[in-house]
mmCIF file of C-alpha atoms in Angstrom:
data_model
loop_
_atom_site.group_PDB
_atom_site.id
_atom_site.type_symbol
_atom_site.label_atom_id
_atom_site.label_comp_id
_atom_site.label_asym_id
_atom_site.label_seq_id
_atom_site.Cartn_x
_atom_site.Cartn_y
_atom_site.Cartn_z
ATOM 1 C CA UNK A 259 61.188 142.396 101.038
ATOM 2 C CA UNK A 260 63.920 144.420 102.349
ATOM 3 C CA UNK A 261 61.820 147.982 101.411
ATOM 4 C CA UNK A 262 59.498 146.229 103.707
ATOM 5 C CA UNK A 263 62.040 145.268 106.539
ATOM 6 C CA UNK A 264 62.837 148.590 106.768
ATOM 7 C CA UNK A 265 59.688 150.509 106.777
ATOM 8 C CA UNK A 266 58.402 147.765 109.568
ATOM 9 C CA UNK A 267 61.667 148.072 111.606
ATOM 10 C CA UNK A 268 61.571 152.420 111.288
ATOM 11 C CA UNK A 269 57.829 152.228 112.588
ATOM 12 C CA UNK A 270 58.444 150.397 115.648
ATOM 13 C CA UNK A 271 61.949 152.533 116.257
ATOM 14 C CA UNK A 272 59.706 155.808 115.525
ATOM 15 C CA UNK A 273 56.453 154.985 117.659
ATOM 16 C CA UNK A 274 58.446 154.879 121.286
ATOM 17 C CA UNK A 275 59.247 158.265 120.304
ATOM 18 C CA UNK A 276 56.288 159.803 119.920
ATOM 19 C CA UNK A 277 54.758 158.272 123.093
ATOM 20 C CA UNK A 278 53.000 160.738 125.322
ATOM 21 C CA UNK A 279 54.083 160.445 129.392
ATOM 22 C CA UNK A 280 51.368 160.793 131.734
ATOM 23 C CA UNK A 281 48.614 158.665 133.372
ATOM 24 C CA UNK A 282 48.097 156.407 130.714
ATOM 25 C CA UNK A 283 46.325 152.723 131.053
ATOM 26 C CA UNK A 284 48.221 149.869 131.727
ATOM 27 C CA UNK A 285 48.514 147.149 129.085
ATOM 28 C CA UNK A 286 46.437 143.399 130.589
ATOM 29 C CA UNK A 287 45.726 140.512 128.755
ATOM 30 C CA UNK A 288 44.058 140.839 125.783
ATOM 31 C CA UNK A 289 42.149 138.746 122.842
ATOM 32 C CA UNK A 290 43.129 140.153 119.857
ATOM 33 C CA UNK A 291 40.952 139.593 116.572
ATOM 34 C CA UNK A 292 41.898 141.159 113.024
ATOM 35 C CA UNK A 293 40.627 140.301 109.770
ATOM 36 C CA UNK A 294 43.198 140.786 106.960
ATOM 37 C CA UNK A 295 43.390 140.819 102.713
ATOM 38 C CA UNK A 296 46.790 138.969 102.242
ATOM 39 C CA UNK A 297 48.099 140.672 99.265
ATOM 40 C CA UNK A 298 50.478 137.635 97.422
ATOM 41 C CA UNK A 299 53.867 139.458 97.513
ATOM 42 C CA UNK A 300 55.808 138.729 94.039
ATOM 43 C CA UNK A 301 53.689 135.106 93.655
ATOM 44 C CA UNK A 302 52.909 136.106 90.285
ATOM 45 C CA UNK A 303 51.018 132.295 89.582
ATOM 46 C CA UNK A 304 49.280 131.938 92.608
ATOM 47 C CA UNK A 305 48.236 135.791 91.662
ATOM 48 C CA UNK A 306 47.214 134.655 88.298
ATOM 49 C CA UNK A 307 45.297 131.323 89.241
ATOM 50 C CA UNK A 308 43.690 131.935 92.530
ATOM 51 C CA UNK A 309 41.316 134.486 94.109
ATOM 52 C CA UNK A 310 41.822 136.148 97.157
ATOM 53 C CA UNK A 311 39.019 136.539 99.840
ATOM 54 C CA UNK A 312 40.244 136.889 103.133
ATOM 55 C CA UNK A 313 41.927 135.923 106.172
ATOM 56 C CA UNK A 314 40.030 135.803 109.919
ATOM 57 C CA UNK A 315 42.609 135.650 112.848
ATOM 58 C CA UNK A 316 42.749 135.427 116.823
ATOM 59 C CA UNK A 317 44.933 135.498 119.551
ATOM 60 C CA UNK A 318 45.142 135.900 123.268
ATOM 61 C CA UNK A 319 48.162 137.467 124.808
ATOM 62 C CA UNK A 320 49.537 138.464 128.333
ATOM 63 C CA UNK A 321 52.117 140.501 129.285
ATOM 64 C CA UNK A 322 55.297 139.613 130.633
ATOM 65 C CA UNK A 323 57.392 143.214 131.296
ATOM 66 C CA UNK A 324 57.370 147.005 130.463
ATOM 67 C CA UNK A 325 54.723 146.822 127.352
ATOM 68 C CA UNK A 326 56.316 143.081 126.455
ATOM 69 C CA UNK A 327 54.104 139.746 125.942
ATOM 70 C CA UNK A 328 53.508 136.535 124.857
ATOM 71 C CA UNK A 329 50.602 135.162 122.889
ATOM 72 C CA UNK A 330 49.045 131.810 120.990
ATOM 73 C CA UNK A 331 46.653 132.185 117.886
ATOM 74 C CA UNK A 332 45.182 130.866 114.811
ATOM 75 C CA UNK A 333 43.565 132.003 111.778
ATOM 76 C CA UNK A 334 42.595 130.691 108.194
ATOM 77 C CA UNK A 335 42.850 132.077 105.056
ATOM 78 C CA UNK A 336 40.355 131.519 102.200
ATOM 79 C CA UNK A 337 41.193 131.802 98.561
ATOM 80 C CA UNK A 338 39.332 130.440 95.279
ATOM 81 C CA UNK A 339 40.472 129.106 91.767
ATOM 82 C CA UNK A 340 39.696 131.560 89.076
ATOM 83 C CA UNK A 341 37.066 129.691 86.764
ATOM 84 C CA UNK A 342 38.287 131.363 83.843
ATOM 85 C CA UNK A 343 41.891 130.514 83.789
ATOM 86 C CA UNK A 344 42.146 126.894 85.063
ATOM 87 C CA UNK A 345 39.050 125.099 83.031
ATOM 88 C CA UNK A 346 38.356 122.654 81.462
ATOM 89 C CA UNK A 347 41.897 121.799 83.114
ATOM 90 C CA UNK A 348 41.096 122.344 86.773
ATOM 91 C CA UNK A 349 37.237 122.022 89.098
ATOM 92 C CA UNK A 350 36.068 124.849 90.713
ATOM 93 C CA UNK A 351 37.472 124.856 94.206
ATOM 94 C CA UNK A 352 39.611 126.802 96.464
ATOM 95 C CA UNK A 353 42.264 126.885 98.493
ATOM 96 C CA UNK A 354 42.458 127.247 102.390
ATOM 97 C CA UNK A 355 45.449 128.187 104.656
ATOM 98 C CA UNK A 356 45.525 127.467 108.692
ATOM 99 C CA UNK A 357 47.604 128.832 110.985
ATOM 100 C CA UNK A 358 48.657 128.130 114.423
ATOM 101 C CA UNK A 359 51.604 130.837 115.918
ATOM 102 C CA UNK A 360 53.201 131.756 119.073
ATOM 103 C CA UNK A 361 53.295 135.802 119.471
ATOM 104 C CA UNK A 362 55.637 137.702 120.859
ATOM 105 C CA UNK A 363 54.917 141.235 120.917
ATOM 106 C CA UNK A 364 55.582 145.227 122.239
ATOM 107 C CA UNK A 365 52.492 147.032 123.374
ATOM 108 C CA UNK A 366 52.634 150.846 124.595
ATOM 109 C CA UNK A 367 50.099 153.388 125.168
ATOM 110 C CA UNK A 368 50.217 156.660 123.553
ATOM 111 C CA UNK A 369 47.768 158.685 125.100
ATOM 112 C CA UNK A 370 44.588 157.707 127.420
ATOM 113 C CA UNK A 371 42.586 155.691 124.569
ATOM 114 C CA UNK A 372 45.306 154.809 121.851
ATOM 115 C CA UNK A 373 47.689 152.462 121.335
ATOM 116 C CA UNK A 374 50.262 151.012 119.165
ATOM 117 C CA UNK A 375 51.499 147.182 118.961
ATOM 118 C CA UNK A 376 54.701 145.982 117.136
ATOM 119 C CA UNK A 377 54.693 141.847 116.934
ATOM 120 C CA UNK A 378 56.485 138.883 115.723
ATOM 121 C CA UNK A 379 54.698 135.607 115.243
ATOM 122 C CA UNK A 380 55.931 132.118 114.127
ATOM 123 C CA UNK A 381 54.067 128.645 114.118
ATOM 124 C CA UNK A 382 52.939 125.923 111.183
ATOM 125 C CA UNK A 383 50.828 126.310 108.277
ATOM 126 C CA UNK A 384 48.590 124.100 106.626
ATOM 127 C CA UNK A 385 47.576 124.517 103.153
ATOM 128 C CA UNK A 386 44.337 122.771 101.528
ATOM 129 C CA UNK A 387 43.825 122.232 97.901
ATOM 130 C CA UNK A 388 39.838 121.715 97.925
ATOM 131 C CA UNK A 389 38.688 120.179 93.884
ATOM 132 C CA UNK A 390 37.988 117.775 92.100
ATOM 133 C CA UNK A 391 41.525 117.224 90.649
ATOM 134 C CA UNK A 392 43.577 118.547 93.534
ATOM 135 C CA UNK A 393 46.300 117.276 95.935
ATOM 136 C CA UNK A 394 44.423 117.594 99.498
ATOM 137 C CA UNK A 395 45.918 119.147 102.384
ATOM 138 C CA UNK A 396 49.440 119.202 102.359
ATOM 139 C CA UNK A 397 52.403 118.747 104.716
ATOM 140 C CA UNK A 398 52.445 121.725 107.865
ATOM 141 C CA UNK A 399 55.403 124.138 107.143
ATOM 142 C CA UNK A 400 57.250 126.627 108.850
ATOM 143 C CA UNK A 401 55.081 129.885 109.505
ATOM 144 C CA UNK A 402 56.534 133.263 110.310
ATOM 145 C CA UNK A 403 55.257 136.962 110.509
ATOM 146 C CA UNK A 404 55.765 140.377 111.267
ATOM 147 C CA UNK A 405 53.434 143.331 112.060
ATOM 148 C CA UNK A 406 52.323 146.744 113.438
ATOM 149 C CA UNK A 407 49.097 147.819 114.568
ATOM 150 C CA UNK A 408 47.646 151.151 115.960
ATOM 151 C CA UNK A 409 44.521 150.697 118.077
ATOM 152 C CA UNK A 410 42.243 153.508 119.045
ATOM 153 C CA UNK A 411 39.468 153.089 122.123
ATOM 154 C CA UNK A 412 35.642 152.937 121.694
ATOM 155 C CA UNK A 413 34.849 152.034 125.043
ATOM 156 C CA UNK A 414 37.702 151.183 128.548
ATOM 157 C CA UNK A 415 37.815 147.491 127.816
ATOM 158 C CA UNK A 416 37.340 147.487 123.324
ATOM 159 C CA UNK A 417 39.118 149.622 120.870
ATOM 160 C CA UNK A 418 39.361 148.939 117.168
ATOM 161 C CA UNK A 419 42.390 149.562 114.953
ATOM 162 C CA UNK A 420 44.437 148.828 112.125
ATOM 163 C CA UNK A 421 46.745 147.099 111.014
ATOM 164 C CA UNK A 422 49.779 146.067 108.203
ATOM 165 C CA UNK A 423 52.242 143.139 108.485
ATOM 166 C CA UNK A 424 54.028 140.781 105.834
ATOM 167 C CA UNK A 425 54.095 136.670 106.322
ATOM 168 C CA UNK A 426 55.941 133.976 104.614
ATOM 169 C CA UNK A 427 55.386 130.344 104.679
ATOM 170 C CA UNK A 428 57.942 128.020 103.646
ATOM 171 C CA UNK A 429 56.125 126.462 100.696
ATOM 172 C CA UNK A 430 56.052 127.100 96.979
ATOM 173 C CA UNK A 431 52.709 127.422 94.750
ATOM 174 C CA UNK A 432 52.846 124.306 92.297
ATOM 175 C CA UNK A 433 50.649 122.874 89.438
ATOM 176 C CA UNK A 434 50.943 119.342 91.390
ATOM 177 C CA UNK A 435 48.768 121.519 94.344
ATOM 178 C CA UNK A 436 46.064 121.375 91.717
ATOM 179 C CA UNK A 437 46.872 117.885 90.088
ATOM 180 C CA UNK A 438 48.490 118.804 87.067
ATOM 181 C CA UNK A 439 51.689 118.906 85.447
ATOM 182 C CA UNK A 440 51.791 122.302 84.397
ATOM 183 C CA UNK A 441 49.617 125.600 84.541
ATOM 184 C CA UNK A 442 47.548 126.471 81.827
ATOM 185 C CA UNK A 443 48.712 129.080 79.512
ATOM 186 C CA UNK A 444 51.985 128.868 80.255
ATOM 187 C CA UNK A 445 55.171 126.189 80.524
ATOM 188 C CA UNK A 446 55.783 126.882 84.474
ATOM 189 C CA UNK A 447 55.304 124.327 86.898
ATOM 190 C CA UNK A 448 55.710 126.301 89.957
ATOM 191 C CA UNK A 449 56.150 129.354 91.548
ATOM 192 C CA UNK A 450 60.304 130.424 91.778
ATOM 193 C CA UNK A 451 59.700 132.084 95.467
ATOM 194 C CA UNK A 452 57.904 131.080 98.510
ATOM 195 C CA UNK A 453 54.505 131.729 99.623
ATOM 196 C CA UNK A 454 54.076 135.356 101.138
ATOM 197 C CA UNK A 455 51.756 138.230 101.408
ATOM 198 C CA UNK A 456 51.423 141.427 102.384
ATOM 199 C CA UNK A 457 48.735 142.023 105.011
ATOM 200 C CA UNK A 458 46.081 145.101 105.064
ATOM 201 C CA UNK A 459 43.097 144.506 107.952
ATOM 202 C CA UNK A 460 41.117 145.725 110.688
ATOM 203 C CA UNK A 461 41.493 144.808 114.101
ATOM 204 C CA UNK A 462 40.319 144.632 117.521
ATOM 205 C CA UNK A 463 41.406 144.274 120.659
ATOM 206 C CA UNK A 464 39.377 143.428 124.308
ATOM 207 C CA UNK A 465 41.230 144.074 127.519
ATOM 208 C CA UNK A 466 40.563 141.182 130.130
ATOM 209 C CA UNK A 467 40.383 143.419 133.082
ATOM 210 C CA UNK A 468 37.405 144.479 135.077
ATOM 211 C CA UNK A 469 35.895 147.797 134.141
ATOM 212 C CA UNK A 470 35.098 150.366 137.381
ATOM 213 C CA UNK A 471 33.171 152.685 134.534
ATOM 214 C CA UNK A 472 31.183 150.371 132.301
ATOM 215 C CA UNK A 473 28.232 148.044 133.285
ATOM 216 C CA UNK A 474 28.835 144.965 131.563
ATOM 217 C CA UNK A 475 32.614 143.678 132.810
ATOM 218 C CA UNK A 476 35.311 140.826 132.498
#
């Protein structure tokens, strides 16, 4: 976690740097779309037990001052139960995470058709245990995440990108999420850390702004 810290905090300190000056576009509201493989960040059980197929996010943002915004989003994360480890003891099923956030976030361009963004998001979770045997959806808990993102343009108003990020919710993996006592194969109960990932994804981004170039417009 604090390997990751750092390389997160040295990107956003290094990208101002390397800015380019000139007549560059001005940042506008945007929706924002990425979709993301949460890699589970030293959850070895929910590793083990569960697996992972993606997560599908979106979020409109304006900004507020010199490259600075605010945003509000959502996104949900699906996951399945590995057949082969949890039977006869566990149904088939998976497991869904929700999301709702507030965004705040640092957006500079770089050059006339690239960008980078540097965010912070916090907000609830919601987790849902979907079998036969399981506990349901569970209580919301705190959400938080950080992230970096380097778009590129494909057209004045859409450009495409990627991005990497880390999130944490403040909820341990348990055997009473799939409603037993224990995990199979082994004597552990529950997970010792709290739920996190690394993220890996594409993204997009659509400027709200009317376009003097392009036929279709906002």
């Amino acid at each position: 976690m604090k390997r990751l810290t750092s390389l997160f905090l040295a990107t956003v300190l290094a990208l101002p740097a390397s800015a380019q000056r000139g007549n560059q576009p001005d940042v506008s509201s945007t929706i924002k779309g990425d979709l993301n493989l949460p890699i589970p960040f030293k959850n070895p059980l929910f590793t083990n037990y569960t697996d992972n197929v993606g997560q599908a996010c979106l979020t409109f943002q304006v900004p507020i001052s010199k490259g600075f915004g605010l945003g509000i989003g959502g996104g949900m994360w699906w996951t399945s139960l590995k057949e082969r480890t949890l039977q006869p003891f566990v149904p088939n099923g998976d497991v869904r995470r929700t999301i709702g956030f507030a965004k705040a976030q640092y957006e500079r361009y770089t050059g006339p058709v690239t960008f980078y963004e540097a965010s912070v998001k916090a907000g609830m979770a919601w987790y849902e245990f979907d079998c036969a045997s399981c506990a349901g959806t569970r209580a919301p808990v705190m959400y938080w995440a950080v992230g970096v993102g380097y778009f590129v343009h494909a057209s004045e108003n859409l450009a495409f990108g990627i991005t990497l990020g880390y999130d944490n919710a403040a909820r341990s993996f348990s055997a009473s999420d799939l409603g037993v006592a224990r995990f199979p194969g082994t004597q552990e109960s529950a997970e010792h850390r709290s739920m996190q990932n690394v993220l890996l994804g594409l993204g997009f981004s659509t400027r709200l702004r009317r376009s003097e170039r392009e036929a279709v417009t906002w």
